Short mmCIF file of C-alpha atoms in Angstrom, two decimals:
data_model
loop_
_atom_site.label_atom_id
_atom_site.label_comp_id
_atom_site.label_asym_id
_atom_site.label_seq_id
_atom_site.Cartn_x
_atom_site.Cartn_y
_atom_site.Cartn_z
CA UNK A 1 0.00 0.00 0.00
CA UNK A 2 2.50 2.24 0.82
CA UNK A 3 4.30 1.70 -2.46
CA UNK A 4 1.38 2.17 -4.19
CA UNK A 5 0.64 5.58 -1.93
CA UNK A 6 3.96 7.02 -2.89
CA UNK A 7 4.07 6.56 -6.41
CA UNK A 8 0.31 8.02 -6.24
CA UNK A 9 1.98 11.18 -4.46
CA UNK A 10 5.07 11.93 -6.57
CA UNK A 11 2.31 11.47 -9.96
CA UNK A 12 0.15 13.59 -8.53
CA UNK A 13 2.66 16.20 -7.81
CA UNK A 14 4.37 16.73 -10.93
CA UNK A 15 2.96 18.50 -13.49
CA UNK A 16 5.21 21.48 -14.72
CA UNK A 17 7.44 21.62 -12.15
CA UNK A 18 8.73 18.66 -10.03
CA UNK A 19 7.46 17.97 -6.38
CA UNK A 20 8.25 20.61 -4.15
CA UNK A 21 8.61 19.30 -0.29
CA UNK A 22 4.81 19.50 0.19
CA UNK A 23 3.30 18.79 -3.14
CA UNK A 24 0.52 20.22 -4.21
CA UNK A 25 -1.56 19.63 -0.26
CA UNK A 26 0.51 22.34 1.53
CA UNK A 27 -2.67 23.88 2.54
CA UNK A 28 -1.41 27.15 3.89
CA UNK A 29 0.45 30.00 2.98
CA UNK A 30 3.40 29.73 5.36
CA UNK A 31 4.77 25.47 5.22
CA UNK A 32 7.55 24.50 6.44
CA UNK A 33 10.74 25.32 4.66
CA UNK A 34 8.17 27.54 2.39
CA UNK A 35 7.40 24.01 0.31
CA UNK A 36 10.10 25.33 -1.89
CA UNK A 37 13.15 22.73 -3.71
CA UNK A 38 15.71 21.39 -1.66
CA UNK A 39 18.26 19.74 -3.52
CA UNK A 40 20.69 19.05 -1.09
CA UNK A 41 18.86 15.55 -0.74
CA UNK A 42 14.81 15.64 -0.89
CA UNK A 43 14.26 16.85 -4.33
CA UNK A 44 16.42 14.20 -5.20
CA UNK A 45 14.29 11.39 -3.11
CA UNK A 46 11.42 12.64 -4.71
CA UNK A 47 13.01 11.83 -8.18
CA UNK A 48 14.91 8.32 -7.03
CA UNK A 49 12.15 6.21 -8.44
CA UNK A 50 11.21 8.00 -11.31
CA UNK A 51 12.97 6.16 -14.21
CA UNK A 52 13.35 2.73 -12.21
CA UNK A 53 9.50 3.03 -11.48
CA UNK A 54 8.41 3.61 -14.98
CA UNK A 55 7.24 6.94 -15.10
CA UNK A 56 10.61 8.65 -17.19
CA UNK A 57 8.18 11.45 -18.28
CA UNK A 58 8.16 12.62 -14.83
CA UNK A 59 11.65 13.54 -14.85
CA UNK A 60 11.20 15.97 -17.40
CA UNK A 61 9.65 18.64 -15.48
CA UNK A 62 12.74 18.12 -13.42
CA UNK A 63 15.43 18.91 -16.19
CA UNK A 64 13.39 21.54 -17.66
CA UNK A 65 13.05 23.52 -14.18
CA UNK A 66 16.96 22.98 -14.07
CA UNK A 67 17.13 24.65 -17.37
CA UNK A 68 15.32 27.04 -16.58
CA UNK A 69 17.36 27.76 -13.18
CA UNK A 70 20.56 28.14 -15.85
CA UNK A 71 20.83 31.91 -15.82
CA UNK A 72 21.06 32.23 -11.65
CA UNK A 73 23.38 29.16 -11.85
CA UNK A 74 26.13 31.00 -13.59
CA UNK A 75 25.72 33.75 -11.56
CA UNK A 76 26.04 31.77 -8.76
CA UNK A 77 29.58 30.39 -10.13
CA UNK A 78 30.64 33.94 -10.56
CA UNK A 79 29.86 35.86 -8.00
CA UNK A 80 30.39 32.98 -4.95
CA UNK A 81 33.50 31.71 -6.65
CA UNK A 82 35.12 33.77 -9.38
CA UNK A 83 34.57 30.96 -11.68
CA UNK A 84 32.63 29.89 -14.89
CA UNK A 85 29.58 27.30 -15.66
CA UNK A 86 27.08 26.73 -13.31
CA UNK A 87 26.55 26.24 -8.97
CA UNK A 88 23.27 24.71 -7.79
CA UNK A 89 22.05 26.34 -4.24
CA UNK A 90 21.38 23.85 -1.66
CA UNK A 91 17.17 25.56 -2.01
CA UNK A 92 15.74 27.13 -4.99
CA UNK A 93 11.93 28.45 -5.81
CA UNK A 94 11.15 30.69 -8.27
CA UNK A 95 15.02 31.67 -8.72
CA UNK A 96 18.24 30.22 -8.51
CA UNK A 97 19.95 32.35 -6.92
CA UNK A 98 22.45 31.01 -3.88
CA UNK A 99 21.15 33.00 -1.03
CA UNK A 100 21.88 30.76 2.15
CA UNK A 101 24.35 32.76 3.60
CA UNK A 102 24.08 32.22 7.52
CA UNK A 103 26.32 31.66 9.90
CA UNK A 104 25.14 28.08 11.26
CA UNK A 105 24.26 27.21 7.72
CA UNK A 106 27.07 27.95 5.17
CA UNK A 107 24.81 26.25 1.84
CA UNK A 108 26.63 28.78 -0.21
CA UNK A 109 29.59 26.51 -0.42
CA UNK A 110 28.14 23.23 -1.57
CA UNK A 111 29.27 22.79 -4.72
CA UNK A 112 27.79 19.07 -5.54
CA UNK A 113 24.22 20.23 -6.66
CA UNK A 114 24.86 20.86 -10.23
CA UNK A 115 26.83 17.29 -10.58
CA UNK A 116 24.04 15.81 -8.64
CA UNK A 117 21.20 17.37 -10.98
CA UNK A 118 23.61 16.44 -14.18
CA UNK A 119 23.39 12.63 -12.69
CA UNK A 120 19.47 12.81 -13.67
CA UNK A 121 19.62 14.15 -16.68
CA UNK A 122 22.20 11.70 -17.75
CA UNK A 123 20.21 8.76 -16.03
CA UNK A 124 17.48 9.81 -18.45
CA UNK A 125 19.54 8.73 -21.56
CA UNK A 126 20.42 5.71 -20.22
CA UNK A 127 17.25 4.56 -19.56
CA UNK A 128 15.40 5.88 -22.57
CA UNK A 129 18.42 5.99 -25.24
CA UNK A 130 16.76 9.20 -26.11
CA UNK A 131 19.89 10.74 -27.94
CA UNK A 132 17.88 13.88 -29.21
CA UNK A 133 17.49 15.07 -25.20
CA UNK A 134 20.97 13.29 -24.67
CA UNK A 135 22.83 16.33 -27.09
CA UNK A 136 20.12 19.05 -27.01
CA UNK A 137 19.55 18.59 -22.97
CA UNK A 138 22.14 16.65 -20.93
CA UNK A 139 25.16 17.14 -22.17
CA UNK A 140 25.12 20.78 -22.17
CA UNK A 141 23.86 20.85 -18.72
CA UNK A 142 26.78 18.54 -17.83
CA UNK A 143 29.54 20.35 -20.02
CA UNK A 144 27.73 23.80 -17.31
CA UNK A 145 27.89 21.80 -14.68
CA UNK A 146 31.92 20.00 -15.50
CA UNK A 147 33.20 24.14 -16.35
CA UNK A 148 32.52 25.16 -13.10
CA UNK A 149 34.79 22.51 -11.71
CA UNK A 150 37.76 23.32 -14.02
CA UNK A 151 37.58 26.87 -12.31
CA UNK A 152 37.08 25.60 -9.02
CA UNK A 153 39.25 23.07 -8.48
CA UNK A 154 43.33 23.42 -7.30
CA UNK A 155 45.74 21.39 -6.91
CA UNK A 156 47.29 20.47 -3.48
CA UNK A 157 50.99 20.00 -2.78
CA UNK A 158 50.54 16.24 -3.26
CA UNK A 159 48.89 17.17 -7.16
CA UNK A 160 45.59 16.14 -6.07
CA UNK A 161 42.75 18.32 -6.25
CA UNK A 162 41.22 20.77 -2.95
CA UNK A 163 38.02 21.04 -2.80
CA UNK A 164 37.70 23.99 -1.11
CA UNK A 165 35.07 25.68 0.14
CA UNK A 166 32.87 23.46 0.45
CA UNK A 167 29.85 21.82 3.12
CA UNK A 168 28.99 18.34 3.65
CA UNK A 169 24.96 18.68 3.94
CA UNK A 170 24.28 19.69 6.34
CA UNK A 171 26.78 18.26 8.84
CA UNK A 172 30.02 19.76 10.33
CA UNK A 173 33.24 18.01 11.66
CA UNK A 174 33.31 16.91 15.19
CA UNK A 175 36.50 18.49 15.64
CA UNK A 176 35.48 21.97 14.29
CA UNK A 177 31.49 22.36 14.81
CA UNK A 178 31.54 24.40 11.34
CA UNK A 179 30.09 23.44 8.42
CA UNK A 180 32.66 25.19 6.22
CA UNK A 181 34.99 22.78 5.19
CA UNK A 182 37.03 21.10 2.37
CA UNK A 183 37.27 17.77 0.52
CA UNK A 184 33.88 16.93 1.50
CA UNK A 185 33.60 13.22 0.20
CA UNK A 186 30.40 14.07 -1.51
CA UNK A 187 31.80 16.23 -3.92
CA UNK A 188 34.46 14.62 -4.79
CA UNK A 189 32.13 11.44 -5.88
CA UNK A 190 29.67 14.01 -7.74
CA UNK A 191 32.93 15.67 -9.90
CA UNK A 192 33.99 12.14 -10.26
CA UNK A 193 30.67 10.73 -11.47
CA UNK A 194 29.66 13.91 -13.39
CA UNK A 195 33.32 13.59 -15.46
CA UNK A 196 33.13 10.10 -16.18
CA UNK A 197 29.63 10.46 -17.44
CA UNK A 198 30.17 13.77 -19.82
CA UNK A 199 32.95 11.76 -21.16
CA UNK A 200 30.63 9.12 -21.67
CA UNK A 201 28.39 11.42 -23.83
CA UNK A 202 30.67 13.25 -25.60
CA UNK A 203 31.96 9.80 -27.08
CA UNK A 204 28.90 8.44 -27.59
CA UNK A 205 27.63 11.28 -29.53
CA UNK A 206 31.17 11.76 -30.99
CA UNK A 207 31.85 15.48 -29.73
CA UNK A 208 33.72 17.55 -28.00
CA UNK A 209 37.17 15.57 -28.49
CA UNK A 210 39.41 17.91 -27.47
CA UNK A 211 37.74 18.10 -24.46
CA UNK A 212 38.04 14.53 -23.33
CA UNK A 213 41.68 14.74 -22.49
CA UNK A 214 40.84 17.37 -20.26
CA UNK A 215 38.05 15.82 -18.33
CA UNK A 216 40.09 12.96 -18.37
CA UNK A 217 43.62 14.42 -16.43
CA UNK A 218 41.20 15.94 -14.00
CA UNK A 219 39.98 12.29 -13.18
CA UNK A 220 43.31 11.58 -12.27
CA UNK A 221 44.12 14.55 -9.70
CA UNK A 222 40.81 13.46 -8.10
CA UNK A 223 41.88 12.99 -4.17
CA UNK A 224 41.11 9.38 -3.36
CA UNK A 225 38.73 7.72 -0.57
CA UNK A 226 39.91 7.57 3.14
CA UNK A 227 39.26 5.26 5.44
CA UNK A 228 38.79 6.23 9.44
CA UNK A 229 39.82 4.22 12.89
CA UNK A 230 36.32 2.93 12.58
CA UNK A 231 36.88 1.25 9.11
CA UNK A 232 34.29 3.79 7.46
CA UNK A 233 34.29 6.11 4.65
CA UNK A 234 35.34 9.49 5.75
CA UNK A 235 32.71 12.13 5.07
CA UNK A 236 35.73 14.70 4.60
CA UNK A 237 38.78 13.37 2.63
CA UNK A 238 41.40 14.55 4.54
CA UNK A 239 42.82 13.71 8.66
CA UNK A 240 42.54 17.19 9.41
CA UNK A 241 38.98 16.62 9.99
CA UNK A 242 36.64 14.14 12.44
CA UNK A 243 33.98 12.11 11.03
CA UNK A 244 30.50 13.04 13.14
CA UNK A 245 27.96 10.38 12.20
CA UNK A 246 24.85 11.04 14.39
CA UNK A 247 23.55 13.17 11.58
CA UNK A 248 20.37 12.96 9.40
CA UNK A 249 22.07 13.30 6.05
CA UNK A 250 24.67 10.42 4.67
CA UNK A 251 26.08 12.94 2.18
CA UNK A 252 29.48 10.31 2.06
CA UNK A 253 27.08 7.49 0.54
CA UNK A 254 26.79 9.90 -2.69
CA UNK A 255 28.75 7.27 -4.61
CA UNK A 256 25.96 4.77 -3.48
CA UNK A 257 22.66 6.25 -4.03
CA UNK A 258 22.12 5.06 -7.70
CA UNK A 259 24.59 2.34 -8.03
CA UNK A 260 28.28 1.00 -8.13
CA UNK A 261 30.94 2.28 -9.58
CA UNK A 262 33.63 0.70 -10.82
CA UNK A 263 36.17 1.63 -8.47
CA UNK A 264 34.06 0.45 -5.31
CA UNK A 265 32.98 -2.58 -7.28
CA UNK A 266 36.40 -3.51 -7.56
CA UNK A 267 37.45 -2.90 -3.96
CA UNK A 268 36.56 -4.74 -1.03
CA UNK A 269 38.19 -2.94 1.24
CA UNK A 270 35.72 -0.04 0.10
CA UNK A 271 33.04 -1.94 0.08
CA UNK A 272 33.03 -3.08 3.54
CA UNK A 273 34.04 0.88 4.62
CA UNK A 274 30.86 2.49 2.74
CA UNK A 275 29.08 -0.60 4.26
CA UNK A 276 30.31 0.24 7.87
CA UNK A 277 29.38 4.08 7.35
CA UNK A 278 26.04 2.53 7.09
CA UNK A 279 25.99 0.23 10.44
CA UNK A 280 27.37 2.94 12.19
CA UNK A 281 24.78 5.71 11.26
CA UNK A 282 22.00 2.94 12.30
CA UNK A 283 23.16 2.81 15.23
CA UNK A 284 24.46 6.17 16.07
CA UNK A 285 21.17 7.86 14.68
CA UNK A 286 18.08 5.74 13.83
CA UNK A 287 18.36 3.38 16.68
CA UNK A 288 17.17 6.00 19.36
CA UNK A 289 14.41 7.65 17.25
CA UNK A 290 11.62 7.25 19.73
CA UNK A 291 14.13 9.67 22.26
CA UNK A 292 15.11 12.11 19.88
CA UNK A 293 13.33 14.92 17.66
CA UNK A 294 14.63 15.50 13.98
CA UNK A 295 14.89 12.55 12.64
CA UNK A 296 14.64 13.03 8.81
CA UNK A 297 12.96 10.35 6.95
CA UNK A 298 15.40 10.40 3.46
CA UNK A 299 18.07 10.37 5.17
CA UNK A 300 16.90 6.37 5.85
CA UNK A 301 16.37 6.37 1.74
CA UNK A 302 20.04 7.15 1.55
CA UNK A 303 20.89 4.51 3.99
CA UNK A 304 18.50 1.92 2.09
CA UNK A 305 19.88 3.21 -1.38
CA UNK A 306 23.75 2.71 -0.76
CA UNK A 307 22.46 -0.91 1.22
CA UNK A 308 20.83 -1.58 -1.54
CA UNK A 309 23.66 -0.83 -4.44
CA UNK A 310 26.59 -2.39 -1.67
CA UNK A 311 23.93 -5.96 -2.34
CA UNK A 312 23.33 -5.72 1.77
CA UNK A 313 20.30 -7.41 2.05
CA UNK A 314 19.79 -6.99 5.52
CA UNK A 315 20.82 -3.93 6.01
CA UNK A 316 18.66 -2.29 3.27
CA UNK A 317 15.71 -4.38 4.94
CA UNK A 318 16.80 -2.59 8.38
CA UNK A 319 16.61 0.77 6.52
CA UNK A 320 13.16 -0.59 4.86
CA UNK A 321 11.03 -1.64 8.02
CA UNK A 322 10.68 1.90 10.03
CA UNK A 323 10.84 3.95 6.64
CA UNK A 324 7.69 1.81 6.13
CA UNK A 325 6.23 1.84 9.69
CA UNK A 326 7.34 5.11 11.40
CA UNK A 327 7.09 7.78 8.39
CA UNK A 328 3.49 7.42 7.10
CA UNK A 329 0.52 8.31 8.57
CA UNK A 330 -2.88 6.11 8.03
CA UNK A 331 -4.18 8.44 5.11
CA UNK A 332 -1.13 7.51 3.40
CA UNK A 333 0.92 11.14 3.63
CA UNK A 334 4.16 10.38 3.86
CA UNK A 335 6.16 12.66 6.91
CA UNK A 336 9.77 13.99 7.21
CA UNK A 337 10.21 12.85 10.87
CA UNK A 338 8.49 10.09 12.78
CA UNK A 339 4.67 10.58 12.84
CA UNK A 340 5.07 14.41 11.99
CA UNK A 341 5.59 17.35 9.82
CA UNK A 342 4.39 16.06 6.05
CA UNK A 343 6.79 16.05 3.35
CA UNK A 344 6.59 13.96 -0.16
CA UNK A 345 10.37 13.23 -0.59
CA UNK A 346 10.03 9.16 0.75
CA UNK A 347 7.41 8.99 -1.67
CA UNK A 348 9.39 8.86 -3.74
CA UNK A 349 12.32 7.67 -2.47
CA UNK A 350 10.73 4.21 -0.47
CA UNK A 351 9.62 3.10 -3.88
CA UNK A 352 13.17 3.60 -5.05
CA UNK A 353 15.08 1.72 -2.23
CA UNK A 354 12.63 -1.56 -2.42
CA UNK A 355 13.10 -2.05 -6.50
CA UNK A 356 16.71 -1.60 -6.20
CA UNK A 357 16.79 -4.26 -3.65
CA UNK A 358 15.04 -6.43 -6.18
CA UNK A 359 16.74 -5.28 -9.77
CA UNK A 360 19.38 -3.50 -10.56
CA UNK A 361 20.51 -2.50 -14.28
CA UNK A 362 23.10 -1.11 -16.58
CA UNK A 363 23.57 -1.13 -19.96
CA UNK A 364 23.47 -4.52 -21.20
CA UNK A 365 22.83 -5.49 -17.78
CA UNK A 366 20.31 -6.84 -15.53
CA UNK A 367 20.57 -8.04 -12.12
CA UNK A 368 17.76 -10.04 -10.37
CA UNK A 369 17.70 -9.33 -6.58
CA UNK A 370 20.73 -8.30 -5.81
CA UNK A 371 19.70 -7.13 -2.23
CA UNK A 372 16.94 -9.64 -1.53
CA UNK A 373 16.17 -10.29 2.40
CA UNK A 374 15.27 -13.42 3.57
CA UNK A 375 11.96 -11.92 4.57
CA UNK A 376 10.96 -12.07 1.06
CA UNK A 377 10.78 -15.65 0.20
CA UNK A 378 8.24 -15.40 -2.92
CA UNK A 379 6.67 -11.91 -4.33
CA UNK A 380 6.11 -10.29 -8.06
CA UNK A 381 6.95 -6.87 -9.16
CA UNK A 382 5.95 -5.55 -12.19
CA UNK A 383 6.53 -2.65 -14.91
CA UNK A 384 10.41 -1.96 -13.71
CA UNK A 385 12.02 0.22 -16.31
CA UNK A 386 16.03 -0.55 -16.72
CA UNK A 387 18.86 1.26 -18.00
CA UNK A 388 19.52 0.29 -21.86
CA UNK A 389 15.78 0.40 -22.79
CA UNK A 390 14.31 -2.32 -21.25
CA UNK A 391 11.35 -3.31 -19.36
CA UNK A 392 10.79 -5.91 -17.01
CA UNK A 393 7.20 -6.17 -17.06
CA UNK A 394 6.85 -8.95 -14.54
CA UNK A 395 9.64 -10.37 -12.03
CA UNK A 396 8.38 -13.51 -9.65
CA UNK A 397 9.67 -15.67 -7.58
CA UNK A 398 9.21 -18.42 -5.27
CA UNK A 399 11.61 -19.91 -3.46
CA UNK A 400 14.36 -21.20 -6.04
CA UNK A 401 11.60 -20.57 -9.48
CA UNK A 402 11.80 -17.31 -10.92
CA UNK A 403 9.74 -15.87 -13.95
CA UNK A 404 10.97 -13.25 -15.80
CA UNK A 405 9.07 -11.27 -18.41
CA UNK A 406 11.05 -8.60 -20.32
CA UNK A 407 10.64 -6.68 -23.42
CA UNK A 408 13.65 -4.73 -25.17
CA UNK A 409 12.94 -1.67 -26.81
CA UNK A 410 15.72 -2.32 -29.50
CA UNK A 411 17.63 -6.26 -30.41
CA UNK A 412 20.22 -6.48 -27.69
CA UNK A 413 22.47 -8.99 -26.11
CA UNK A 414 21.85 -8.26 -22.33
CA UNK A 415 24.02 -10.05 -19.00
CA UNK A 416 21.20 -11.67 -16.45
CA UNK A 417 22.35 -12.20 -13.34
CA UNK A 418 20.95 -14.03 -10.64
CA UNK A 419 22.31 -14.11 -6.42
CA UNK A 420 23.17 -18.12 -6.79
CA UNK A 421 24.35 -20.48 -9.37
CA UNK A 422 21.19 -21.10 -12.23
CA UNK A 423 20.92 -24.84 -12.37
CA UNK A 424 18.67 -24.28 -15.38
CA UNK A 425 16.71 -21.83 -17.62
CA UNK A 426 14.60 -21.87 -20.15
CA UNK A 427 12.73 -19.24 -22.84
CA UNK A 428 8.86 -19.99 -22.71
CA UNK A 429 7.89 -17.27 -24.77
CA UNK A 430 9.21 -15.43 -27.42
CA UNK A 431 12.39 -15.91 -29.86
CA UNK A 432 15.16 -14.88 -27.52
CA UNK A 433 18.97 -16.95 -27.36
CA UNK A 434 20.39 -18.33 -24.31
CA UNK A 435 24.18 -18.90 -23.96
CA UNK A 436 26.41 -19.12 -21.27
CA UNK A 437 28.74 -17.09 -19.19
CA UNK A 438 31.90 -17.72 -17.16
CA UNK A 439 30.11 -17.28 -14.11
CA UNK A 440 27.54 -19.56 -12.94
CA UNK A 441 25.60 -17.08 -11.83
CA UNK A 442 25.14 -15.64 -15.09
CA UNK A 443 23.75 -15.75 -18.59
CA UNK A 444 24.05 -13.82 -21.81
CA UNK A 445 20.73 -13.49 -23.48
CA UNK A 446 19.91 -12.43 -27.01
CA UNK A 447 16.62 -9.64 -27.12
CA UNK A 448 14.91 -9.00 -29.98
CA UNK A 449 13.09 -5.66 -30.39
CA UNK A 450 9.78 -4.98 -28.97
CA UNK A 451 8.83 -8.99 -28.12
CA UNK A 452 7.57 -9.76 -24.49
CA UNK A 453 10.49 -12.35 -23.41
CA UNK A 454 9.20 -15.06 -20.78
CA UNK A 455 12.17 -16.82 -18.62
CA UNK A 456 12.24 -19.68 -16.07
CA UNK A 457 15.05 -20.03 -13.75
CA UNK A 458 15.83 -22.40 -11.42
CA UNK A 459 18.17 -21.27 -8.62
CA UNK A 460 20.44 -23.16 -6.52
CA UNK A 461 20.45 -22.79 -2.60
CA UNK A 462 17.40 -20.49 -2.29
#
C-alpha cells in the first residue's frame, strides 16, 4: 500500500514543475521550509524512483526547471566563486539564486548540486536511449555543470585536487562544529561521477574531443577515498577533519545512491568501509528515534539506497522496516520525521530503495535481486524500467523458481544475473537466445526488439 501511496503522491505532484517538499496539499500560505526545492537531498528522493518506477516522463519537469534555473546558476559560479559554468544552491523556488548565507548554515559553499542534478539528466539517456534530449539537454547541462569545476578546483601540494570551500549537507566536523569545510567526500564522488559520465556522452555522440583529455587528467588529480579508525568512509577526505555520524544526512554514501561504480565494485576494502558508514549511522542515529526529535525520513532512503547498491540485504531491509512503519501516517501522507511534519520526498524515495533491492541494471545489464532479504521468500513486481531500454514487465519468484518477463525496446544482447548459481533456464515465450557465461551465476541473453520475453530459472540454494 504504501508503495502504491507514494508513487500516487510523486504522480500527482508533478505536473510542470517537479514535487516541491509538500506537493501540491501544503494547505497554507506559510509550510515548512516555504514548500520550496531542496536539492541538497529531498528533491532528489522525490526523483529516485522516477525512471526505475516507470514513469521517465516525470523527470522531465525536473530537467526543464533545471534549465530554466541556468541563468542564476552561472551567476552563482561567478559571483560565490570567481569561476565559470554553473553552482546549484542547496534551495531554490522561483530563482536560482544562492542566497543561504548564515552563519550556522554555510549552503553557499556546496558545490555538488549541479553534478548531482547532471546525474538525472544523464540517467534519463540511459534509460530511454533518447539521444535527441541526450545532445540538445544533458550534455550541455553537464559540459555547465563540468566548467565550473575546471575553475574551481586546485591542486594540493601532493597534485591532487582541494576542494575547497565546500559543506557536507548539512553536517560539520566533530572536531570543528563548522560546516565550512574542504574535501567533502560528496563532492568529490559528484565531480567524479559527473566527469566520467560527460565523457561518456561526448563519445557516444562523438563530440567535443578535445575536451576529453581534459576531463580525463582531471579524473586523475581526483583525491582518493579515506578510510577512518572505525573502518568507514570518511565524510571529509582529509585527517585534518573528524567524522561526526549522528547526523540525518549520509552525504558520504553519494557514490551509493544510484549504483556502483567501478572503483568500489572492484574494492573490497571499500566496500566493507561504505558498508560500515552505514551500520554505524544505524546505530548512532536511527536506533534512538523514539528519544530524539529531527529525525529526517530520506536520510533512511540514503541509507536503504547505498544498502541496496553495496547488495546488503539486511541492512537495506533494516533501513526498509521503520521507513515503512514510522514515516506514514494512516491516510497515506508520507512525513519527514516520525509521525510528523508532512513532506513527499520518501514517496518517492521508499519506492526507489525496495526495487533496487530487487533489480538493478546497466547497460546490457540486468541483475535479479541483488539485495533480496530473507523476509521475502516469494513476491512479483511488475513494470520496472532498466537502464539500456528495457522493461521488465513482470519479475516472480518463489523460493528457487523465478519468472521473468522482459521486453527490449531495440535487439540487444543483455548479462542476467541471478544471487546463486542457475541450475537451469529456459525461454517460454518469445524468440530470444540463451548462452552461457563464465560465471555460474550468469547468462548472456539475445533480445529481440519490442517482443515480451518469458524466462524460467531455477536457482540453486534459495
Amino acid at each position: 500500500k504504501v508503495f502504491d501511496a507514494g508513487r500516487y503522491n510523486i504522480i500527482s505532484s508533478t505536473s510542470d514543475l517537479p514535487p516541491t517538499l509538500q506537493g501540491v496539499w501544503a494547505g497554507t500560505y506559510d509550510p515548512p521550509w516555504a514548500s520550496d526545492f531542496t536539492h541538497n537531498g529531498n528533491v532528489p528522493s522525490s526523483l529516485a524512483s522516477m525512471l526505475m518506477g516507470n514513469t521517465p516522463e516525470l523527470l522531465l519537469a525536473y530537467t526543464s526547471y533545471m534549465e530554466g534555473l541556468v541563468p542564476y546558476l552561472e551567476v552563482n559560479a561567478k559571483m560565490i566563486f570567481g569561476a565559470r559554468g554553473i553552482v546549484l544552491p542547496s534551495r531554490s523556488t522561483t530563482n536560482g539564486y544562492n542566497n543561504a548565507f548564515e552563519a550556522d548554515f554555510p549552503g553557499q559553499f556546496w558545490v555538488a548540486g549541479a553534478a548531482w542534478a547532471a546525474h538525472f539528466f544523464y540517467d534519463y539517456w540511459l534509460y530511454t536511449g533518447d539521444r535527441k534530449f541526450l545532445a540538445e539537454h544533458a550534455l550541455p547541462f553537464m559540459e555547465k555543470a563540468a566548467l565550473f569545476f575546471e575553475d574551481y578546483l586546485y591542486e594540493g601540494p601532493d597534485g591532487k585536487y582541494v576542494f575547497s570551500p565546500t559543506q557536507s549537507p548539512e553536517n560539520a566536523p566533530r572536531n570543528t562544529g563548522s560546516q565550512t569545510t574542504f574535501n567533502a567526500t560528496m563532492d568529490v564522488a559528484a565531480a567524479k561521477e559527473l566527469l566520467g559520465n560527460t565523457i561518456a556522452a561526448c563519445r557516444e555522440l562523438n563530440v567535443r574531443k578535445d575536451r576529453i583529455p581534459v576531463w580525463e587528467r582531471m579524473l586523475a588529480k581526483m583525491p582518493e577515498y579515506l578510510i577512518n579508525e572505525d573502518g568507514a568512509v570518511k565524510e571529509w577526505l582529509t585527517p585534518k577533519l573528524t567524522d561526526d555520524y549522528d547526523h540525518r544526512h549520509n552525504s558520504q554514501l553519494y557514490a551509493l545512491f544510484d549504483g556502483l561504480p567501478e572503483e568500489i565494485a572492484k574494492s573490497a576494502e571499500l566496500q566493507a568501509a561504505f558498508k560500515r558508514v552505514i551500520e554505524l549511522k544505524l546505530d548512532r542515529h536511527w536506533s534512538n528515534w523514539e528519544k530524539q526529535g529531527g529525525f529526517m525520513s530520506f536520510g533512511l532512503v540514503q541509507l536503504g539506497q547505498a544498502a541496496a547498491s553495496l547488495g546488503q540485504a539486511d541492512l537495506a531491509y533494516r533501513c526498509l522496516v521503520p521507513l515503512l512503519n514510522r514515516y506514514w501516517l494512516h491516510n497515506l501522507a508520507s512525513m519527514h520525521n516520525a509521525k510528523e511534519l508532512f513532506n513527499t520526498d520518501i514517496s518517492g524515495g521508499l519506492p526507489a530503495v525496495l526495487i533496487k533491492m530487487l533489480v538493478a541494471s546497466d547497460p546490457g545489464v540486468l541483475r535479479l535481486f541483488p539485495a533480496l532479504p530473507s523476509a521475502w521468500p516469494s513476491g512479483t513486481i511488475e513494470g520496472v524500467l532498466c537502464r539500456g531500454q528495457s522493461e521488465i514487465e513482470r519479475l516472480t519468484w518463489d523460493g528457487p523458481t523465478v519468472r521473468l518477463s522482459v521486453r527490449s525496446a531495440k535487439a540487444q544482447d543483455v548479462l542476467l544475473y541471478a544471487p546463486a548459481e542457475i541450475k537451469a533456464i529456459s525461454v517460454k515465450k518469445g524468440q530470444a537466445a540463451i548462452r552461457n557465461l563464465n560465471d555460474p551465476r550468469g547468462r548472456r541473453l539475445t533480445l529481440p526488439a519490442g517482443q515480451e520475453i518469458l524466462v524460467e530459472l531455477q536457482l540453486s540454494g534459495r
